[in-house]
Coordinates of C-alpha atoms and ligand atoms in Angstrom, one line a residue:
M10 CA -13.1 -21.4 29.3
K11 CA -13.2 -17.7 28.6
L12 CA -10.2 -16.5 26.8
I13 CA -8.9 -13.2 25.4
L14 CA -6.4 -13.0 22.6
L15 CA -4.4 -9.8 22.6
G16 CA -1.8 -8.7 20.0
A17 CA -1.0 -6.3 17.3
P18 CA -2.9 -6.4 14.0
G19 CA -1.4 -9.3 12.0
A20 CA 0.1 -11.0 15.1
G21 CA -2.0 -14.1 14.3
K22 CA -4.9 -13.7 16.7
G23 CA -7.5 -14.7 14.1
T24 CA -5.6 -17.8 13.0
Q25 CA -4.9 -19.0 16.6
A26 CA -8.5 -18.2 17.6
E27 CA -9.9 -20.5 14.8
I28 CA -7.5 -23.3 15.8
L29 CA -8.3 -23.0 19.5
S30 CA -12.0 -22.7 18.9
K31 CA -12.0 -26.2 17.2
K32 CA -9.7 -27.7 19.9
L33 CA -11.6 -26.3 22.8
G34 CA -15.1 -26.6 21.3
I35 CA -16.0 -22.9 22.1
P36 CA -16.9 -20.1 19.6
T37 CA -14.6 -17.3 18.6
I38 CA -16.0 -13.8 18.8
S39 CA -14.1 -11.6 16.4
T40 CA -15.3 -8.0 16.5
G41 CA -13.4 -7.3 13.3
N42 CA -15.4 -10.1 11.5
I43 CA -18.7 -8.9 13.0
L44 CA -18.0 -5.4 11.8
R45 CA -16.9 -6.5 8.3
E46 CA -20.1 -8.5 8.0
A47 CA -22.1 -5.5 9.2
I48 CA -20.5 -3.3 6.5
K49 CA -21.2 -5.9 3.8
N50 CA -24.9 -6.0 4.9
Q51 CA -25.0 -2.2 5.2
T52 CA -26.5 -2.2 8.6
E53 CA -26.6 0.9 10.8
T54 CA -23.6 -0.4 12.8
G55 CA -21.7 -1.1 9.6
L56 CA -22.3 2.4 8.3
K57 CA -21.1 3.9 11.6
A58 CA -17.9 1.7 11.7
K59 CA -16.8 1.8 8.0
A60 CA -14.8 5.1 8.0
F61 CA -13.0 4.3 11.2
M62 CA -12.0 0.9 9.9
D63 CA -10.9 2.1 6.5
N64 CA -8.6 4.6 8.2
G65 CA -7.1 2.1 10.6
Q66 CA -8.8 3.9 13.6
L67 CA -10.7 2.2 16.4
V68 CA -14.5 2.0 16.2
P69 CA -16.0 3.9 19.3
D70 CA -16.2 1.9 22.5
D71 CA -20.0 2.1 22.9
V72 CA -20.5 0.5 19.4
I73 CA -18.1 -2.3 20.3
I74 CA -19.5 -2.9 23.7
G75 CA -23.0 -3.1 22.3
I76 CA -22.0 -5.6 19.6
V77 CA -20.2 -7.8 22.1
E78 CA -22.9 -7.8 24.8
E79 CA -25.4 -8.9 22.2
R80 CA -23.1 -11.6 20.8
L81 CA -22.2 -13.0 24.3
A82 CA -25.9 -13.4 25.2
Q83 CA -26.3 -16.0 22.4
P84 CA -26.7 -19.6 23.6
D85 CA -23.5 -20.9 22.0
C86 CA -21.5 -18.7 24.4
A87 CA -22.8 -20.4 27.5
E88 CA -19.8 -22.8 27.9
G89 CA -17.2 -20.1 27.1
Y90 CA -15.7 -18.3 24.2
I91 CA -12.5 -16.8 22.7
L92 CA -12.5 -13.0 22.2
D93 CA -10.4 -12.1 19.2
G94 CA -9.8 -8.3 18.8
M95 CA -11.8 -7.2 21.8
P96 CA -11.1 -5.6 24.2
R97 CA -8.9 -3.1 22.4
T98 CA -9.0 -0.2 25.0
I99 CA -9.1 0.1 28.8
P100 CA -12.7 1.3 28.8
Q101 CA -13.7 -1.8 26.8
A102 CA -11.9 -4.0 29.4
E103 CA -13.6 -2.1 32.2
A104 CA -17.0 -2.5 30.6
L105 CA -16.5 -6.3 30.5
E106 CA -15.5 -6.4 34.2
A107 CA -18.4 -4.1 35.1
R108 CA -20.8 -6.5 33.5
G109 CA -19.4 -9.4 35.7
I110 CA -17.6 -11.0 32.7
H111 CA -14.4 -12.4 34.0
F112 CA -11.7 -14.4 32.1
D113 CA -9.6 -17.5 32.7
A114 CA -6.6 -16.2 30.8
V115 CA -5.5 -13.4 28.5
V116 CA -3.0 -14.5 25.9
S117 CA -0.8 -11.8 24.3
I118 CA 0.8 -12.8 21.0
E119 CA 4.0 -10.8 21.0
I120 CA 5.6 -9.7 17.7
L121 CA 7.7 -6.8 16.4
D122 CA 6.2 -4.1 14.2
E123 CA 8.8 -4.8 11.5
V124 CA 7.7 -8.4 11.3
I125 CA 4.0 -7.4 11.1
E126 CA 4.6 -4.9 8.3
G127 CA 6.2 -7.7 6.2
R128 CA 3.4 -10.2 7.0
M129 CA 0.4 -8.0 6.1
T130 CA 1.0 -8.0 2.4
G131 CA 0.4 -11.7 2.3
R132 CA -2.8 -11.8 4.4
R133 CA -6.1 -12.8 2.8
V134 CA -9.5 -13.1 4.3
C135 CA -12.6 -15.0 3.2
T136 CA -15.4 -12.8 2.0
G137 CA -17.9 -15.5 3.0
C138 CA -17.0 -16.6 6.5
G139 CA -14.1 -14.3 7.6
A140 CA -11.5 -17.1 7.9
S141 CA -8.0 -15.8 7.7
Y142 CA -5.1 -17.1 5.5
H143 CA -1.6 -16.1 4.5
I144 CA -0.2 -16.8 1.1
T145 CA 3.0 -18.4 2.5
A146 CA 2.5 -19.0 6.2
H147 CA -1.1 -20.4 6.0
P148 CA -2.2 -20.9 2.4
P149 CA -5.6 -22.2 1.5
K150 CA -5.7 -25.7 -0.2
T151 CA -6.9 -24.1 -3.5
E152 CA -5.5 -20.6 -4.4
N153 CA -8.0 -17.8 -3.4
V154 CA -10.7 -20.2 -2.2
C155 CA -11.6 -20.6 1.5
D156 CA -11.0 -24.1 2.9
V157 CA -13.9 -23.7 5.3
C158 CA -16.8 -22.4 3.2
G159 CA -15.5 -22.2 -0.4
G160 CA -15.9 -18.4 -0.5
A161 CA -13.5 -16.1 -2.4
L162 CA -10.5 -14.7 -0.6
S163 CA -9.7 -11.0 -0.7
I164 CA -7.2 -8.5 0.6
R165 CA -8.5 -6.3 3.5
K166 CA -8.6 -2.7 2.6
D167 CA -7.1 -1.8 6.0
D168 CA -4.0 -4.0 5.2
A169 CA -2.6 -1.3 2.9
P170 CA 0.9 -0.5 4.2
E171 CA 0.0 3.1 5.3
T172 CA -3.1 1.9 7.1
V173 CA -1.1 -0.8 8.8
K174 CA 1.3 1.8 10.2
S175 CA -1.6 3.8 11.8
R176 CA -3.1 0.6 13.1
L177 CA 0.2 -0.3 14.8
Q178 CA 0.3 3.2 16.3
V179 CA -3.2 2.8 17.6
F180 CA -2.3 -0.6 19.0
H181 CA 0.7 0.7 21.0
A182 CA -1.3 3.7 22.3
E183 CA -4.7 2.2 23.1
T184 CA -4.4 -1.6 23.2
E185 CA -1.0 -2.4 24.6
P186 CA -1.8 -0.9 28.1
L187 CA -4.3 -3.8 28.4
K188 CA -1.3 -6.1 29.1
D189 CA -0.7 -4.2 32.4
F190 CA -4.4 -4.2 33.1
Y191 CA -4.6 -8.0 32.9
A192 CA -1.2 -8.6 34.4
K193 CA -2.5 -6.9 37.5
L194 CA -5.4 -9.4 37.5
G195 CA -2.9 -12.2 37.3
L196 CA -4.3 -13.4 33.9
L197 CA -1.6 -12.4 31.3
K198 CA 0.3 -15.0 29.4
L199 CA 2.9 -13.8 26.8
I200 CA 3.4 -16.0 23.7
E201 CA 6.1 -15.6 21.0
G202 CA 4.2 -14.7 17.7
N203 CA 7.1 -14.9 15.3
Q204 CA 7.2 -18.7 14.9
P205 CA 5.3 -21.3 12.9
I206 CA 1.5 -21.4 13.6
D207 CA 1.4 -24.8 15.2
S208 CA 4.4 -24.0 17.6
A209 CA 2.5 -20.9 18.7
T210 CA -0.6 -23.0 19.3
Q211 CA 1.4 -25.4 21.4
D212 CA 2.8 -22.5 23.4
I213 CA -0.7 -21.2 24.0
L214 CA -2.0 -24.6 25.1
K215 CA 1.0 -25.0 27.5
A216 CA 0.4 -21.5 28.9
L217 CA -3.2 -22.5 29.5
G218 CA -2.0 -25.7 31.4
M219 CA -3.3 -28.0 28.6
Ligands
LIG320 P1 -9.5 -6.7 13.2 O1 -10.1 -7.6 12.2 O2 -9.6 -7.3 14.6 O3 -8.1 -6.3 12.9 O4 -10.3 -5.4 13.3 C1 -10.4 -4.6 12.1 C2 -10.9 -3.2 12.5 O5 -12.1 -3.2 13.1 C3 -10.0 -2.4 13.5 O6 -8.9 -1.8 12.9 C4 -10.9 -1.4 14.1 O7 -11.2 -0.4 13.2 C5 -12.2 -2.3 14.2 N1 -12.3 -3.0 15.5 C6 -12.4 -4.3 15.7 N2 -12.5 -4.6 17.0 C7 -12.5 -3.5 17.6 C8 -12.5 -3.1 19.0 N3 -12.6 -4.0 20.0 N4 -12.5 -1.8 19.3 C9 -12.5 -0.8 18.4 N5 -12.4 -1.1 17.1 C10 -12.4 -2.4 16.7

């Protein structure tokens, strides 16, 4: 199973990707998590990406395509994977197609900007493994501690209200056209994002025929 999760920042892609990854037994590839890790480790890619990310802009396509190509070549991707946060532009989607990488389904998690803006203040991310939480909708068992790896949770710099606004603008301009791209390929499934996490998961599984 090769799956893409589309949706605005804060729609719940990361949370659903983690749940689906466990249920389906395939890895999640999150370009955002890979980039945050690269920044933490001060790699060349991290240095290139940091300013774009801090400003809520997209990292250039060639950087993203390079990262994803390398990651998909790893043996754990042989049976399939879930892409979370990639592709985010038409050229990224075309690059995947051009490399003969085709998908079984593209799930778009639909949610209004107003709801997103309210949600983002409660979002927390693990500094160790990148797992995502929300202080009310998806709290960790112990406050500020990751359930998965015990790492400390932090607020993402790009979740500041002003940055969220520019990320939403970028989403509508650059990423939303992908819905049409994948609808034409007959792959698009629309899911309501403004509902409890497990209901959204059920809707996704139903849309995948599971
Ligand atoms: P995310 O964790 O998916 O919200 O990604 C955080 C940030 O990383 C985004 O706002 C972008 O700056 C960058 N990023 C992640 N994935 C991509 C992508 N596929 N294309 C361009 N930039 C990306």
